[in-house]
Short mmCIF file of C-alpha atoms in Angstrom, two decimals:
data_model
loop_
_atom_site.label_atom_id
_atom_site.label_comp_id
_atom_site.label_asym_id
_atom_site.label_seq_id
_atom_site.Cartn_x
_atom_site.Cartn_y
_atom_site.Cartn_z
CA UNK A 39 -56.82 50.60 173.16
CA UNK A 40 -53.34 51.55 174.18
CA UNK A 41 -52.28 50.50 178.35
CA UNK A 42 -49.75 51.93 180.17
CA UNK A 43 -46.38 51.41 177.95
CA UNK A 44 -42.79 51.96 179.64
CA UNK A 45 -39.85 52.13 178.13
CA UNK A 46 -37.01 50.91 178.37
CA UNK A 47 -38.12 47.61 178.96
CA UNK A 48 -35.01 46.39 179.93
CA UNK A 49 -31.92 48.38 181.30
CA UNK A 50 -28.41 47.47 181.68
CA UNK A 51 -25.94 50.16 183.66
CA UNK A 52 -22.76 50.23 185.36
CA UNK A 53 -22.67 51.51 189.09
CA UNK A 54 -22.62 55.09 189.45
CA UNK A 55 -24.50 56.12 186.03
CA UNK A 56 -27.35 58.20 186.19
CA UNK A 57 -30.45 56.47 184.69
CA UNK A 58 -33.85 57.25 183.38
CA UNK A 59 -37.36 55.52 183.08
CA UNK A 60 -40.31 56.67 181.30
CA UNK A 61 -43.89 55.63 181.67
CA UNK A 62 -46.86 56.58 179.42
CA UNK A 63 -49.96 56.05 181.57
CA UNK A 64 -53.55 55.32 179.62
CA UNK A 65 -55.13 58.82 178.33
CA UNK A 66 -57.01 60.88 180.62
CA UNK A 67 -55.69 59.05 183.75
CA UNK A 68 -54.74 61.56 186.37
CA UNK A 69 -53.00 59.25 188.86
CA UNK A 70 -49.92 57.35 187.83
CA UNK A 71 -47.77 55.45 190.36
CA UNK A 72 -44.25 54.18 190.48
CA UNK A 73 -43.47 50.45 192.17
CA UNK A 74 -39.99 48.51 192.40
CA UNK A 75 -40.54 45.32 192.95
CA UNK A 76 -37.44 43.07 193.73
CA UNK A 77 -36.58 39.77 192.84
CA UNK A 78 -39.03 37.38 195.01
CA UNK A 79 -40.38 40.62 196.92
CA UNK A 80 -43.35 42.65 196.82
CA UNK A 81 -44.52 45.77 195.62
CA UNK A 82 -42.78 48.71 196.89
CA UNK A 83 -44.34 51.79 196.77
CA UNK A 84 -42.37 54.92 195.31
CA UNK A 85 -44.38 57.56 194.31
CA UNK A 86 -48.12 58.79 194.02
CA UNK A 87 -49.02 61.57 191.41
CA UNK A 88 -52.76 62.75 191.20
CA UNK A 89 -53.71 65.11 189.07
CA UNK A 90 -52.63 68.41 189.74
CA UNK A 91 -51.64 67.74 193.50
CA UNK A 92 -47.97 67.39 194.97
CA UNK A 93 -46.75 64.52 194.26
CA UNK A 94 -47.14 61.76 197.66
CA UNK A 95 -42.89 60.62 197.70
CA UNK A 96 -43.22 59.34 200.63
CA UNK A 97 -41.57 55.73 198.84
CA UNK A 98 -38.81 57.10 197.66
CA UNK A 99 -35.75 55.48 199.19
CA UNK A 100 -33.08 58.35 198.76
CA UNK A 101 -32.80 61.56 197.54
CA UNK A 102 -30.80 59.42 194.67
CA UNK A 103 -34.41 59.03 193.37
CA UNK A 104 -36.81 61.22 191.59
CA UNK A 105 -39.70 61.49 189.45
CA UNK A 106 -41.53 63.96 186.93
CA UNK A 107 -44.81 63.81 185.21
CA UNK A 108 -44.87 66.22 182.47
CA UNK A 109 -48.31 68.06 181.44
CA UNK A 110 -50.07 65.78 183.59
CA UNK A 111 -49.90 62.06 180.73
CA UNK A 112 -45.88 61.26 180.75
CA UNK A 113 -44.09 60.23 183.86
CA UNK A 114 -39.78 59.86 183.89
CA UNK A 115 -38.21 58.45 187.18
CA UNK A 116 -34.50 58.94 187.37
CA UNK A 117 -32.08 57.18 189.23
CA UNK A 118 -28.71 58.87 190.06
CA UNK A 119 -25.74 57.20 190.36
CA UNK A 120 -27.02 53.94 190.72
CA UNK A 121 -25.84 51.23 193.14
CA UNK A 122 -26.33 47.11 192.98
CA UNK A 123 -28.80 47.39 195.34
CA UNK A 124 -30.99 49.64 192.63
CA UNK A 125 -31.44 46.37 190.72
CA UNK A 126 -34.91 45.88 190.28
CA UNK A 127 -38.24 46.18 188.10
CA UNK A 128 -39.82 48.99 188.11
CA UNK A 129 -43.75 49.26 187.31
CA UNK A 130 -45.40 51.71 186.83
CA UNK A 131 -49.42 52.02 186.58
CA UNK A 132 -51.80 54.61 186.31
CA UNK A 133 -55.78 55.11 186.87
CA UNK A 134 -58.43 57.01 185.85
CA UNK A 135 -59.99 58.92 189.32
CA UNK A 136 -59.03 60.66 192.01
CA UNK A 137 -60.11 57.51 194.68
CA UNK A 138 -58.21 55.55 192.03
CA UNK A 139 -59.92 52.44 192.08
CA UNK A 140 -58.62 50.12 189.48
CA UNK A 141 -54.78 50.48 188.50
CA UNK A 142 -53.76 49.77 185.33
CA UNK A 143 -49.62 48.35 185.40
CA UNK A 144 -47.17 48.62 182.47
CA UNK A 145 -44.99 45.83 181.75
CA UNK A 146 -41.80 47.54 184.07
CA UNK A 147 -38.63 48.34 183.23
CA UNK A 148 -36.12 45.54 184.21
CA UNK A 149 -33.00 47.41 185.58
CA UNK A 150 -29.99 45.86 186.23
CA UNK A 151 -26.26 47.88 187.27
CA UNK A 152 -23.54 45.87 187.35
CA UNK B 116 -53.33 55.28 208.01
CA UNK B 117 -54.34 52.74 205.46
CA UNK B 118 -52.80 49.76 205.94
CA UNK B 119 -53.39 46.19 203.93
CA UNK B 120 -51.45 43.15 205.59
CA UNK B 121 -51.07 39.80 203.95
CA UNK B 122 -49.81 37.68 206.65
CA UNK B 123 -48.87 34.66 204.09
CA UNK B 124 -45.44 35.21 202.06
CA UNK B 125 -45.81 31.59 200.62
CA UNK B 126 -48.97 29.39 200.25
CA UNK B 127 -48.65 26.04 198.86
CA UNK B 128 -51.78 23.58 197.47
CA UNK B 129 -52.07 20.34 195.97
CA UNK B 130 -54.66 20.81 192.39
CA UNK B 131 -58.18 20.27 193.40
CA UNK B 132 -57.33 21.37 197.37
CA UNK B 133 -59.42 24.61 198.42
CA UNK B 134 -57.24 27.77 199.22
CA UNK B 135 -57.61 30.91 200.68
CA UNK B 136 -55.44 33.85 200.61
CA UNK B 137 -55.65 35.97 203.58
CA UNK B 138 -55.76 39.84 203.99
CA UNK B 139 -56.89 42.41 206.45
CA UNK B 140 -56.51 45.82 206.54
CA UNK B 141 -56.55 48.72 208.15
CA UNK B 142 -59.20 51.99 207.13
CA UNK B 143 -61.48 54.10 208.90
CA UNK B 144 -64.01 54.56 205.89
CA UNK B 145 -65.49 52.70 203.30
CA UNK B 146 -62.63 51.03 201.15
CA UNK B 147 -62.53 49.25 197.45
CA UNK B 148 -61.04 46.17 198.37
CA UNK B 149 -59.16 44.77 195.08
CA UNK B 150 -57.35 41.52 194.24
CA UNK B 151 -54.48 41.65 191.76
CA UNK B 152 -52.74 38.74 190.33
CA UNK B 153 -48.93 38.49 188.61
CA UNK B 154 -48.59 35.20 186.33
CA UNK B 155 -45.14 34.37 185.76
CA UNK B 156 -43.86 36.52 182.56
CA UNK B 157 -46.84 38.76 182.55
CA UNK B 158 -48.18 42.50 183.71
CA UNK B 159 -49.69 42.75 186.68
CA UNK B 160 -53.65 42.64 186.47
CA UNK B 161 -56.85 43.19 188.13
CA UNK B 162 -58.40 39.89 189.40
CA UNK B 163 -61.53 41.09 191.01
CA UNK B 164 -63.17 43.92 193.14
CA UNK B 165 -65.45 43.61 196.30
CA UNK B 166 -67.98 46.22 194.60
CA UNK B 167 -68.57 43.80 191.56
CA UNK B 168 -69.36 40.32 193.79
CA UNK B 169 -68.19 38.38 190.90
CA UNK B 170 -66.28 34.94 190.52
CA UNK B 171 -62.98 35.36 188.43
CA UNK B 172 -61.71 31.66 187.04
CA UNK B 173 -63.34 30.54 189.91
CA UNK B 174 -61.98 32.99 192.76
CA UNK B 175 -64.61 34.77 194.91
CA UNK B 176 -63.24 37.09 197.84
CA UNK B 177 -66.25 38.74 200.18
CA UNK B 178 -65.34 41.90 202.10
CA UNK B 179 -66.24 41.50 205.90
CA UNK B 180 -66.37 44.81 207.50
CA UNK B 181 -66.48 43.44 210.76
CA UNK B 182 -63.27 41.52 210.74
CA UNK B 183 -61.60 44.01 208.52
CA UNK B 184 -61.06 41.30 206.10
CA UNK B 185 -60.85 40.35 201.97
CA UNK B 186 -59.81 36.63 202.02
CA UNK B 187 -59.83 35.43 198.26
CA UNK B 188 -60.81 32.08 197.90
CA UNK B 189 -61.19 29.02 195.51
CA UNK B 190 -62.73 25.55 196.18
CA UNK B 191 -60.53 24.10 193.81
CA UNK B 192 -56.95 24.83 192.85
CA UNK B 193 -55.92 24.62 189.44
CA UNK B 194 -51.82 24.41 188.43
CA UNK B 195 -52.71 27.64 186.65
CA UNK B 196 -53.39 29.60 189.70
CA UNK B 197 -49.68 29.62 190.66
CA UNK B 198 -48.98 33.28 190.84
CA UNK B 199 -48.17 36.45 193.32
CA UNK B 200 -51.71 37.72 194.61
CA UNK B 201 -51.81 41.04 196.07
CA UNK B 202 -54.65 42.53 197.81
CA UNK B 203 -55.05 46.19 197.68
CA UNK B 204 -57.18 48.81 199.15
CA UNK B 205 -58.50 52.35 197.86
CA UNK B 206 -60.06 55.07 199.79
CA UNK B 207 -60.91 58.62 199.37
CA UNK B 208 -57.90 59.63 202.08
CA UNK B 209 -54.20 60.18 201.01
CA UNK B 210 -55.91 61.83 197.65
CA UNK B 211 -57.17 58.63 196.78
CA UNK B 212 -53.97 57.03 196.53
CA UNK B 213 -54.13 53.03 196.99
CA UNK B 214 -52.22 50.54 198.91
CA UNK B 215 -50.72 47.29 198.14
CA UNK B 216 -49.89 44.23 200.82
CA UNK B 217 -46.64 42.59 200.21
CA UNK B 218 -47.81 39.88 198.39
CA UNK B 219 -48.38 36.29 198.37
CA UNK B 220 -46.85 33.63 196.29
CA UNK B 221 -49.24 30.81 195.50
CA UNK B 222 -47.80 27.62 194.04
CA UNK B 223 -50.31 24.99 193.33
CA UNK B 224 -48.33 21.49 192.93
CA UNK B 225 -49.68 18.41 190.59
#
């Protein structure tokens, strides 16, 4: 069966341009979350959807930064006017319940602004 | 507040020395402790659950309640285990959401 697929896989962008990612979590999954994860670093967290509920954005470094999931399946994070410091993979990964359990990660989106 | 620390950054083994990764967290409840492991090049994955009490290519990890800990271990390190391992925790607060430590790098030399 299909797992979570995001697209673009890799992303080239000059400083200032507005950029978008989209992640298509595994059917029937109501929570879907959005990492960045640095070069060398960790997870970090972005944003939590579940379901129906507002969105947790509590991750979300600047108001640069936001994310929709459309009719509960497809998720797009945008990034407006990036900076350097944007550079990063972003994951994102999705799950099946509401106490989530097992997360299922997509392959990221490699973003890099020059 | 959930909280899941991995006080490690960097662990390095020789093959065939034991290891054990190290986390504790932070929950008042009854959490689902989770390993996850990143290979070099590759999606991030499940590597095994407290719930299921299973060994995973020979990694076991054993929730202790008592010392709020989820220590993975392995009596023998393979060059293959070189990865990040994150620990994770989910709960039925926060609407379920789960959280990740910071990660540890494991790098298991010939």
């Amino acid at each position: 069966g299909a797992g979570v697929s995001q697209s673009p896989s890799n992303k080239v962008t000059e400083k200032g341009k507005d950029v978008e990612l989209r992640c298509d979590p595994i059917s029937g999954h109501t929570a879907l979350y959005w990492y960045r994860q640095s070069l060398g670093q960790g997870l970090e967290f972005l944003i939590y959807f579940q379901g129906n509920s507002a969105p947790d954005k509590s991750g979300l470094p600047s108001d640069r930064f936001s994310a929709e999931r459309t009719g509960g399946s497809v998720s797009t994070l945008t990034i407006q006017r990036t900076q350097q410091e944007d550079s990063a993979v972003y994951l994102c990964a999705s799950a099946p319940g509401r106490r989530t359990g097992e997360l299922f990660f997509g392959e990221g989106s490699r973003l890099t602004v020059l | 507040a959930q909280r899941v620390t991995q006080p490690e950054k960097l662990l390095s083994v020789f093959k065939g020395a034991p290891v054990e990764l190290k986390c504790n967290y932070s929950y008042s409840g009854s959490p689902e402790l989770f390993w996850y492991v990143q290979y070099s090049r590759q999606r991030l994955q499940l590597l095994l659950r407290h719930i299921s009490r299973e060994s995973i290519k020979g990694f076991t990890a054993d929730l202790n309640k008592g010392e709020t800990s989820f220590h993975l271990k392995k009596p023998f390190a393979q060059e293959e285990d070189s990865a990040m391992y994150y620990c994770a925790l989910s709960g039925n607060t926060n609407a379920g959401k789960s959280t990740f430590g910071d990660g540890t790098t494991l790098t298991v030399k010939p």
